Coordinates of C-alpha atoms in Angstrom, one line a residue:
M280 CA 0.1 0.2 0.0
D281 CA 1.4 3.3 -0.9
F282 CA 1.2 5.3 2.2
E283 CA 2.9 8.3 0.9
A284 CA 0.1 8.8 -1.7
L285 CA -2.3 8.3 0.9
A286 CA -0.7 10.9 3.1
A287 CA -0.8 13.3 0.5
E288 CA -4.7 12.8 -0.2
C289 CA -5.5 13.3 3.2
R290 CA -5.0 17.0 3.0
S291 CA -8.7 16.7 1.9
A292 CA -11.2 16.8 4.6
A293 CA -13.7 14.6 2.5
F294 CA -11.0 12.2 1.5
R295 CA -10.3 11.8 5.3
E296 CA -13.7 11.4 6.4
S297 CA -14.3 8.7 3.6
L298 CA -11.5 6.4 5.4
A299 CA -13.3 5.6 8.6
A300 CA -15.1 2.4 7.6
S301 CA -12.1 1.2 5.5
P302 CA -9.5 -1.8 6.3
V303 CA -6.5 0.7 6.0
W304 CA -6.3 0.9 9.7
T305 CA -5.8 -2.8 10.1
Q306 CA -3.3 -2.8 7.2
A307 CA -1.4 0.2 8.4
A308 CA -1.0 -1.7 12.0
E309 CA -0.1 -5.0 10.3
T310 CA 2.6 -3.2 8.1
I311 CA 4.0 -1.2 11.0
A312 CA 4.3 -4.4 13.3
D313 CA 5.9 -6.3 10.5
Y314 CA 8.6 -3.7 9.8
V315 CA 9.0 -3.1 13.4
Q316 CA 9.6 -6.6 14.3
Q317 CA 12.2 -6.8 11.3
L318 CA 13.7 -3.8 12.4
K319 CA 14.1 -5.1 16.1
T320 CA 16.6 -7.7 14.3
Q321 CA 18.3 -5.2 12.1
I322 CA 19.1 -2.8 15.0
L323 CA 20.5 -4.7 18.1
S324 CA 21.7 -3.1 21.3
A325 CA 25.3 -4.1 22.2
E326 CA 24.2 -6.2 25.2
T327 CA 22.5 -8.6 23.0
V328 CA 25.1 -9.1 20.5
V329 CA 26.3 -12.6 21.0
T330 CA 29.9 -12.9 21.8
T331 CA 32.0 -15.8 21.2
G332 CA 35.2 -17.6 22.4
D333 CA 37.1 -15.9 25.5
D334 CA 34.9 -12.7 25.3
A335 CA 31.8 -14.8 25.9
E336 CA 33.4 -16.8 28.8
D337 CA 34.5 -13.5 30.4
A338 CA 31.2 -11.9 30.3
G339 CA 29.7 -14.7 31.6
A340 CA 32.2 -14.6 34.5
A341 CA 31.7 -10.9 35.0
V342 CA 28.0 -11.4 35.4
E343 CA 28.1 -14.3 38.0
D344 CA 31.0 -12.3 40.0
D345 CA 29.3 -8.7 39.8
D346 CA 27.9 -7.8 43.0
G347 CA 26.9 -4.3 41.9
L348 CA 29.8 -2.5 43.5
G349 CA 32.7 -2.7 41.3
Y350 CA 32.9 -1.4 37.8
T351 CA 36.1 -0.8 35.9
F352 CA 36.2 2.2 33.5
R353 CA 39.0 2.8 30.6
V354 CA 39.8 6.4 29.6
N355 CA 41.6 6.8 26.4
G356 CA 44.3 9.8 26.5
K357 CA 46.5 11.4 28.9
N358 CA 44.7 14.6 28.8
P359 CA 40.6 13.6 28.7
T360 CA 38.5 16.1 27.5
A361 CA 34.4 16.5 28.2
E362 CA 33.9 15.2 24.7
S363 CA 36.2 12.3 25.1
L364 CA 35.0 11.4 28.7
Q365 CA 31.4 11.4 27.5
E366 CA 32.4 9.0 24.6
D367 CA 34.2 6.7 27.3
F368 CA 31.3 6.6 29.7
S369 CA 28.6 6.3 27.2
P370 CA 27.1 2.9 26.7
P371 CA 28.1 1.0 23.4
K372 CA 26.3 1.9 20.1
P373 CA 23.8 -0.2 18.7
V374 CA 24.7 -2.7 16.2
V375 CA 23.3 -2.5 12.7
A376 CA 23.4 -5.8 10.5
N377 CA 22.3 -4.1 7.3
I378 CA 22.1 -0.3 7.3
A379 CA 20.5 0.2 3.9
R380 CA 18.0 -2.4 4.8
A381 CA 17.5 -1.1 8.1
S382 CA 16.9 2.5 6.3
S383 CA 14.4 1.4 4.0
Q384 CA 12.4 -0.4 6.8
V385 CA 12.5 2.7 8.9
G386 CA 11.4 4.6 5.9
A387 CA 8.3 2.4 5.4
V388 CA 7.4 2.9 8.9
T389 CA 7.8 6.6 8.8
A390 CA 5.5 6.7 5.5
A391 CA 2.8 4.8 7.3
F392 CA 2.9 7.1 10.5
R393 CA 2.8 10.2 8.4
F394 CA -0.4 8.7 6.6
L395 CA -2.1 8.1 9.8
R396 CA -1.0 11.7 11.4
N397 CA -2.6 13.3 8.4
A398 CA -5.7 11.1 8.6
C399 CA -6.2 11.9 12.0
A400 CA -6.4 15.5 11.8
A401 CA -9.5 17.1 12.9
C402 CA -11.4 13.9 12.4
S403 CA -12.5 12.1 15.5
A404 CA -13.9 8.7 13.5
N405 CA -10.4 8.1 12.3
Q406 CA -8.8 8.9 15.7
D407 CA -11.2 6.1 17.1
A408 CA -10.4 3.9 14.3
C409 CA -6.8 4.1 15.0
R410 CA -7.2 3.5 18.6
D411 CA -9.5 0.6 17.9
A412 CA -6.8 -0.7 15.4
G413 CA -4.2 -0.6 18.2
L414 CA -2.2 2.4 16.3
I415 CA -1.5 4.3 19.4
K416 CA 0.1 1.4 21.2
L417 CA 2.4 0.8 18.2
A418 CA 3.3 4.2 18.0
H419 CA 4.3 4.1 21.7
D420 CA 6.3 1.2 21.1
V421 CA 8.1 2.7 18.0
V422 CA 8.9 5.7 19.5
V423 CA 10.2 4.0 22.9
N424 CA 12.5 1.5 20.1
C425 CA 13.7 5.0 18.7
C426 CA 15.3 6.2 21.9
L427 CA 17.7 3.1 21.4
W428 CA 17.9 3.0 17.6
A429 CA 18.7 6.9 17.6
D430 CA 22.0 5.9 19.0
V431 CA 23.4 4.1 16.0
E432 CA 26.7 5.5 14.5
D433 CA 25.5 5.9 11.1
E434 CA 24.6 9.7 10.8
T435 CA 22.0 9.1 7.9
L436 CA 20.2 6.2 9.5
K437 CA 20.3 8.2 12.8
G438 CA 18.4 11.0 10.9
R439 CA 15.9 8.7 9.6
V440 CA 15.3 7.2 13.3
V441 CA 14.8 10.6 14.7
L442 CA 12.4 11.6 11.8
L443 CA 10.5 8.6 12.6
A444 CA 10.3 9.5 16.4
Q445 CA 8.8 12.9 15.3
V446 CA 6.3 11.7 12.9
A447 CA 5.1 8.9 15.4
L448 CA 4.6 11.5 18.0
Q449 CA 2.8 13.9 15.9
F450 CA 0.5 10.9 15.0
C451 CA -0.1 10.5 18.7
V452 CA -0.5 14.2 19.1
N453 CA -3.1 14.4 16.4
A454 CA -4.9 11.1 17.6
V455 CA -5.8 12.1 21.0
T456 CA -6.8 16.1 20.4
S457 CA -10.1 16.6 21.8
N458 CA -10.8 12.9 22.4
T459 CA -11.0 11.8 25.8
T460 CA -10.9 8.2 25.2
S461 CA -7.7 8.2 23.0
Q462 CA -6.2 10.7 25.6
A463 CA -6.6 8.0 28.3
T464 CA -5.0 5.3 26.1
A465 CA -2.0 7.3 25.4
W466 CA -1.7 8.5 28.9
E467 CA -1.7 5.2 30.2
L468 CA 1.2 3.9 27.7
F469 CA 3.4 7.1 28.1
F470 CA 2.8 8.2 31.4
P471 CA 5.0 8.9 33.2
D472 CA 8.1 6.6 32.7
D473 CA 8.3 6.8 28.8
F474 CA 7.6 10.4 28.8
Q475 CA 10.5 10.7 30.9
K476 CA 12.6 8.4 28.9
I477 CA 11.9 10.2 25.6
L478 CA 12.6 13.4 27.2
V479 CA 15.9 12.2 28.8
E480 CA 17.5 9.9 25.9
C481 CA 16.2 12.4 22.9
H482 CA 16.9 15.6 24.8
E483 CA 19.2 16.7 21.9
Y484 CA 16.4 16.2 19.3
R485 CA 14.5 19.4 20.1
K486 CA 11.2 18.4 17.8
V487 CA 11.0 15.0 19.5
V488 CA 11.1 16.9 22.6
A489 CA 8.8 19.4 21.1
F490 CA 6.3 16.9 20.1
A491 CA 6.5 14.6 23.6
V492 CA 5.6 17.7 25.4
A493 CA 2.7 18.3 22.7
L494 CA 1.1 15.1 23.5
I495 CA 1.4 15.4 27.2
L496 CA -0.4 18.8 26.6
N497 CA -3.1 17.4 24.6
C498 CA -3.7 14.6 27.1
V499 CA -4.3 17.3 30.0
N500 CA -6.2 19.7 28.0
S501 CA -9.9 19.3 26.7
N502 CA -12.8 21.3 25.2
S503 CA -15.2 19.0 26.4
T504 CA -18.4 20.0 28.4
D505 CA -19.2 16.7 29.7
G506 CA -18.7 16.5 33.6
S507 CA -17.1 13.2 33.6
E508 CA -14.6 14.1 30.9
I509 CA -13.9 17.0 32.6
E510 CA -12.8 15.0 35.7
E511 CA -10.6 12.7 33.7
V512 CA -8.6 15.7 32.3
S513 CA -8.7 17.1 35.7
A514 CA -7.0 14.1 37.4
R515 CA -4.7 13.6 34.5
R516 CA -3.5 17.2 35.4
V517 CA -3.2 16.2 39.1
D518 CA -1.1 13.3 38.0
L519 CA 1.2 15.3 36.0
I520 CA 1.8 17.9 38.8
C521 CA 2.4 15.2 41.4
A522 CA 5.0 13.4 38.8
R523 CA 7.8 15.6 40.4
N524 CA 10.7 14.2 38.3
L525 CA 8.7 14.5 35.0
V526 CA 8.0 18.1 35.8
I527 CA 11.5 18.8 36.4
T528 CA 12.9 17.4 33.5
I529 CA 10.2 19.3 31.2
L530 CA 11.7 22.5 33.1
H531 CA 15.1 21.4 32.2
R532 CA 14.1 20.8 28.4
C533 CA 13.8 24.7 28.2
M534 CA 17.4 25.0 28.0
A535 CA 19.1 24.0 25.0
K536 CA 22.5 23.9 23.2
P537 CA 23.0 26.9 20.7
P538 CA 24.4 26.1 17.3
K539 CA 28.1 25.5 17.3
L540 CA 30.1 28.5 16.1
E541 CA 33.5 27.9 15.0
S542 CA 34.3 31.6 15.7
N543 CA 33.3 31.4 19.4
A544 CA 33.8 27.6 20.5
S545 CA 33.8 28.2 24.1
L546 CA 30.1 29.5 24.3
S547 CA 28.5 26.9 22.3
S548 CA 28.6 24.4 24.7
E549 CA 26.5 26.7 27.2
L550 CA 23.2 25.9 27.7
R551 CA 20.8 28.6 27.4
I552 CA 16.7 29.2 27.0
D553 CA 16.0 29.6 23.2
D554 CA 12.6 31.7 22.8
E555 CA 12.3 30.6 19.5
D556 CA 12.8 26.9 20.1
P557 CA 9.9 24.6 19.2
A558 CA 10.3 22.6 22.4
F559 CA 10.4 25.9 24.5
E560 CA 7.0 26.9 22.7
W561 CA 5.2 23.9 23.4
I562 CA 6.5 23.8 27.2
C563 CA 5.5 27.5 27.6
T564 CA 1.8 26.3 26.3
L565 CA 1.6 23.6 28.6
F566 CA 2.4 25.4 31.6
G567 CA 0.2 28.0 30.5
V568 CA -2.8 25.8 30.6
L569 CA -2.0 24.8 34.0
F570 CA -1.5 28.2 35.3
R571 CA -4.9 29.3 33.8
D572 CA -6.1 26.1 35.7
S573 CA -4.7 27.8 39.0
R574 CA -2.1 25.0 39.5
A575 CA 0.7 27.5 40.0
K576 CA 1.2 27.1 43.6
D577 CA 1.1 23.2 43.2
L578 CA 3.7 23.3 40.4
Y579 CA 5.9 25.7 42.3
N580 CA 5.9 23.4 45.3
A581 CA 6.2 20.2 43.4
V582 CA 9.7 21.4 41.9
G583 CA 11.0 22.7 45.2
A584 CA 13.8 21.6 47.3
H585 CA 14.2 18.2 48.2
M586 CA 13.9 17.5 52.2
L587 CA 17.6 16.4 51.7
S588 CA 18.8 19.1 49.8
K589 CA 21.7 21.4 51.1
L590 CA 21.2 24.1 48.6
W591 CA 19.2 26.1 51.3
S592 CA 18.0 28.5 48.9
R593 CA 14.6 29.8 49.1
V594 CA 14.1 29.4 45.7
T595 CA 15.5 26.3 43.3
P596 CA 16.8 26.4 39.7
E597 CA 13.5 24.5 38.7
Q598 CA 11.4 27.0 40.5
L599 CA 13.3 29.8 38.7
I600 CA 12.6 28.4 35.6
L601 CA 9.1 27.8 36.5
L602 CA 8.9 31.5 37.6
R603 CA 10.0 32.7 34.0
M604 CA 7.3 30.6 32.7
F605 CA 4.6 32.0 34.9
T606 CA 6.0 35.7 34.3
M607 CA 5.9 35.1 30.5
W608 CA 2.3 33.9 30.8
A609 CA 1.3 36.7 33.4
V610 CA 2.5 39.6 31.3
S611 CA 1.6 38.2 28.1
S612 CA -1.7 40.0 26.7
P613 CA -4.5 38.0 24.8
K614 CA -4.4 38.2 21.3
T615 CA -7.7 39.2 20.0
S616 CA -9.1 40.9 17.2
L617 CA -10.4 43.8 19.2
P618 CA -9.0 47.2 19.0
A619 CA -6.0 48.0 20.9
T620 CA -7.6 50.2 23.5
I621 CA -10.4 47.7 24.0
Q622 CA -8.0 44.7 24.2
E623 CA -5.9 46.6 26.7
E624 CA -8.7 47.3 29.0
T625 CA -10.4 44.0 28.5
S626 CA -7.1 42.1 29.8
K627 CA -6.9 44.7 33.0
N628 CA -10.4 43.6 33.8
Q629 CA -10.0 40.0 33.2
P630 CA -10.2 38.0 36.6
L631 CA -7.1 36.1 37.4
P632 CA -7.3 32.3 38.1
E633 CA -8.2 31.3 41.8
G634 CA -5.1 31.7 43.8
T635 CA -2.9 33.4 41.6
F636 CA -2.4 36.6 43.4
E637 CA -2.2 34.9 46.5
F638 CA 0.5 32.4 45.2
V639 CA 2.7 35.8 43.9
K640 CA 2.0 37.4 47.2
S641 CA 3.2 34.5 49.6
T642 CA 6.1 33.6 47.2
W643 CA 7.5 37.2 47.4
A644 CA 6.9 37.4 51.2
Y645 CA 9.0 34.2 51.5
I646 CA 12.0 35.3 49.3
I647 CA 12.5 38.5 50.7
T648 CA 12.4 37.8 54.3
V649 CA 15.2 39.3 56.1
G650 CA 17.6 37.2 58.1
D651 CA 18.9 33.7 57.5
E652 CA 17.3 32.0 60.4
D653 CA 16.2 29.3 58.0
R654 CA 19.9 28.5 57.2
P655 CA 22.6 27.0 58.9
E656 CA 25.4 29.5 60.0
E657 CA 28.4 27.4 58.8
V658 CA 27.5 27.7 55.1
D659 CA 30.3 28.6 53.0
E660 CA 30.6 32.0 50.9
I661 CA 30.0 30.2 47.5
R662 CA 27.0 28.5 48.7
K663 CA 25.6 31.8 49.9
K664 CA 26.3 33.6 46.8
V665 CA 24.5 30.9 44.5
W666 CA 21.4 31.2 46.7
C667 CA 21.6 35.1 46.5
E668 CA 21.8 34.9 42.8
L669 CA 18.8 32.7 42.6
E670 CA 16.7 34.5 45.1
N671 CA 17.7 37.8 43.1
E672 CA 16.2 36.5 40.0
A673 CA 13.3 35.5 41.4
K674 CA 12.5 38.8 43.0
L675 CA 13.0 40.5 39.7
M676 CA 10.7 38.2 38.0
L677 CA 8.0 38.6 40.7
L678 CA 8.1 42.2 40.6
D679 CA 7.4 41.9 36.7
V680 CA 4.5 40.0 37.5
L681 CA 3.2 42.3 40.2
G682 CA 3.9 45.2 37.7
E683 CA 1.5 43.7 35.4
L684 CA -1.0 42.3 37.8
T685 CA -1.4 45.9 39.5
V686 CA -1.9 48.0 36.5
G687 CA -5.3 49.4 36.9
N688 CA -5.5 47.7 40.4
T689 CA -8.8 45.8 39.6
R690 CA -7.8 42.1 39.5
I691 CA -6.4 42.0 43.2
N692 CA -8.3 41.6 46.4
A693 CA -8.2 44.8 48.7
E694 CA -6.4 43.2 51.6
G695 CA -3.9 41.5 49.7
A696 CA -3.1 44.5 47.5
R697 CA -2.4 46.4 51.2
E698 CA -0.2 43.7 52.6
V699 CA 2.0 43.8 49.2
L700 CA 2.1 47.5 49.3
L701 CA 3.5 47.5 53.0
S702 CA 6.1 44.9 52.1
L703 CA 7.1 46.7 49.1
L704 CA 7.6 50.0 50.9
Q705 CA 9.5 48.1 53.7
E706 CA 12.0 46.5 51.1
L707 CA 12.4 49.6 49.2
Q708 CA 13.3 51.4 52.6
R709 CA 15.7 48.5 53.5
V710 CA 17.7 48.6 50.3
W711 CA 17.7 52.4 50.4
E712 CA 19.3 52.5 53.9
L713 CA 22.0 49.7 53.0
G714 CA 22.6 51.8 49.5
R715 CA 23.4 54.8 51.7
Q716 CA 25.5 52.8 54.3
S717 CA 27.5 51.1 51.5
T718 CA 31.0 52.9 50.4
T719 CA 31.4 50.5 47.4
T720 CA 31.0 52.1 44.2
R721 CA 27.8 50.6 42.6
N722 CA 28.2 48.5 39.6
T723 CA 27.0 49.0 36.1
R724 CA 25.8 46.3 33.7
A725 CA 27.4 45.9 30.2
A726 CA 25.0 45.7 27.4
G727 CA 24.1 42.3 26.8
S728 CA 25.7 41.0 30.1
T729 CA 23.7 39.2 32.7
M730 CA 22.3 40.5 35.9
Q731 CA 25.0 41.7 38.2
T732 CA 24.4 42.3 42.1
Q733 CA 25.6 45.0 43.9
A734 CA 27.6 45.1 46.9
T735 CA 24.4 45.4 49.1
G736 CA 23.1 42.4 47.5
E737 CA 20.7 44.5 45.6
P738 CA 19.9 43.2 42.1
F739 CA 20.2 45.3 39.1
G740 CA 17.1 47.1 38.4
Y741 CA 15.6 46.3 41.7
R742 CA 14.5 49.7 43.1
S743 CA 13.0 50.5 39.6
G744 CA 10.8 47.4 39.8
L745 CA 9.6 48.1 43.6
I746 CA 8.9 51.9 42.7
R747 CA 7.0 50.7 39.7
V748 CA 4.6 48.5 41.7
I749 CA 3.9 50.9 44.2
G750 CA 3.0 53.6 41.9
N751 CA 0.7 51.2 40.3
L752 CA -0.9 50.3 43.7
S753 CA -1.4 53.8 44.5
F754 CA -3.0 55.0 41.2
R755 CA -6.3 56.6 42.2
H756 CA -6.5 54.5 45.5
T757 CA -6.8 57.1 48.4
D758 CA -6.3 54.6 51.2
H759 CA -2.9 53.3 49.6
Q760 CA -2.0 57.0 49.0
D761 CA -2.7 57.8 52.8
L762 CA -0.9 54.5 53.9
V763 CA 2.2 55.6 52.1
R764 CA 2.4 59.0 53.8
E765 CA 1.2 57.7 57.2
E766 CA 4.0 55.3 57.6
G767 CA 6.6 57.8 56.6
Y768 CA 7.5 56.4 53.2
L769 CA 6.7 59.6 51.1
P770 CA 10.2 60.9 50.8
L771 CA 11.6 57.9 49.7
F772 CA 10.3 58.6 46.1
L773 CA 12.1 62.1 46.4
N774 CA 15.1 60.5 47.0
H775 CA 14.9 58.4 44.0
C776 CA 14.3 61.2 41.6
N777 CA 17.8 61.1 40.2
I778 CA 19.6 59.0 37.6
D779 CA 21.1 55.8 38.6
E780 CA 22.9 53.4 36.3
T781 CA 22.0 50.3 38.4
N782 CA 18.6 51.3 38.3
P783 CA 17.2 52.3 34.7
M784 CA 14.3 54.3 34.4
I785 CA 14.2 55.0 38.2
R786 CA 13.8 58.7 37.9
E787 CA 10.7 58.2 35.6
W788 CA 9.2 55.6 37.7
S789 CA 9.8 57.6 40.7
L790 CA 8.1 60.5 39.0
V791 CA 5.1 58.6 38.0
A792 CA 4.9 57.1 41.5
L793 CA 4.8 60.7 43.0
R794 CA 2.0 61.7 40.5
N795 CA 0.0 58.5 41.5
L796 CA 0.4 59.3 45.2
C797 CA -0.5 63.0 44.8
E798 CA -3.4 62.7 42.4
G799 CA -6.7 63.7 44.1
N800 CA -4.9 63.5 47.6
E801 CA -4.4 67.3 49.0
A802 CA -2.8 65.6 52.3
N803 CA 0.1 64.2 50.3
Q804 CA 0.5 67.6 48.1
S805 CA 0.7 69.6 51.4
Y806 CA 3.3 67.2 52.7
I807 CA 5.5 67.4 49.8
N808 CA 5.3 71.1 49.5
A809 CA 6.2 71.4 53.2
L810 CA 9.2 69.6 52.7
R811 CA 12.5 72.1 52.5
P812 CA 16.0 71.4 51.7
Q813 CA 17.9 70.6 55.0
G814 CA 21.6 71.2 53.9
M815 CA 24.2 69.2 51.7
D816 CA 25.8 65.8 52.9
A817 CA 29.5 65.3 53.3
A818 CA 30.3 64.0 49.8
S819 CA 28.5 67.0 48.1
N820 CA 30.4 69.5 50.4
A821 CA 33.8 67.9 49.8
A822 CA 33.2 68.2 46.0
L823 CA 32.0 71.9 46.4
D824 CA 35.2 72.6 48.4
K825 CA 37.5 71.1 45.8
A826 CA 35.6 73.4 43.3
K827 CA 35.9 76.2 45.6
M828 CA 32.3 76.9 45.5
Q829 CA 29.6 77.1 48.2
A830 CA 25.8 76.0 48.5
D831 CA 23.6 78.3 50.1
I832 CA 19.7 77.7 50.7
G833 CA 17.5 80.7 50.1
V834 CA 14.4 81.6 51.7
D835 CA 12.5 80.3 48.9
G836 CA 14.1 76.9 49.6
K837 CA 16.3 76.5 46.7
V838 CA 19.6 76.3 46.5
K839 CA 22.3 78.7 45.0
L840 CA 25.9 78.1 44.1
T841 CA 28.4 80.8 44.8
N842 CA 32.3 81.1 44.5
K843 CA 34.0 81.0 47.8
E844 CA 35.6 84.3 48.8
E845 CA 39.1 83.9 49.1

């Protein structure tokens, strides 16, 4: 049967619908099963290859004497590199009896799955037929086998095997879309161990990772209005969140190696997040579905530090990646066909998923906790530096989220907003006082570099973020405006109306905050008008003395500079 021709014809919706009652599904299943069986005899793992002579005797003796404790590794070369060590410690490559024949068989299976993938697109009858013919089970077996077959040495055959895994996963994705019964079948086959196996063993093949995550997404996502089906999908979401290792692996798959560049080989091996990577896009979509279902807190707790962990940071690397996902989801506005002004107003008034603001508030309060009572005193400085960097990154992300959620100040409850405002004011006061006490020159960040931490432990751009959120919370909110004045924090914003290289836009955000604090509030306006300069600080006086100038404050409160008399 010419599956390639059938795949091309499946572009027509009418043709796809005409296939539901045909025997093509059984024929496809038989074809795939036959070729897979042949491939299992063509591509053998190194352990299954029969040894002869002394090698066989040595292997048998090793099995008998192996107590699971002693292993011998042979490392080639006097100066091993990371690549050579990886090669030395990697398991032996699968052995291919006939590369040409195996390549042809892989191509035949790929053609069959390509047809099935196209046939299941937006056609529930074909989805049911595929499930009934056992094709989802066959696809599962093929993908799992591809995890082994993808390690073959021949690059051409390896490429065909990876393509087969991609197409088989694409078929599964299409076969379970909006089909609760097929979702349950795929979930039982793949979750959690084989999802984990695919994501680990095929991590370098980004499209395989992408379609594996897409399959997870389709299994935990449904537009059904049937109560029982909704409960099934909800149960699978709970299963996913509880599968801590799988969730952590998915988060780790956000990191990808950039293409190798001959001009800068040292950077090519560093893992980074590529926003245009297909796997990253599917991972973001998956977590977006879970965030909209009010699962942010559960996910965050699931990827928290293990009870035996000695990291002692208030945020783990996995939680940091999750916070980035959450930040991207929270700050992204829904794309609709509405005019921009209406769309912006709609997004501001759109209610948050239940518990979202409480999650942000509690996480923020925990991370900015002053003191290290929850950490041992004997921790080395390197470990302290690690948790400081992690927590600073988390603070900036949470400020981005709060900056978005507080626009318009209509999507958060009043009591929670007041608590957040007080914590922000206290944190701004704390870093302001630390900054005044520090005599170390404040760092600046070069273009394109990563976040730098100042000597006070304050991350780059931190105060700008704090003032931005405070300004948002004070916008046309008399109670919040009065709170800032009554607690004595109003002068803080005047103190930040200057240019600070470590806090971009801080002057502008401070002016916006002052405007919001004073708008419609005569008490705040009078308070600021009553403030007068009290004099120059020691550093300013020293600079003026060097320039042979002096500063005097006139009756109008303005500072006047004059030459010093000889």
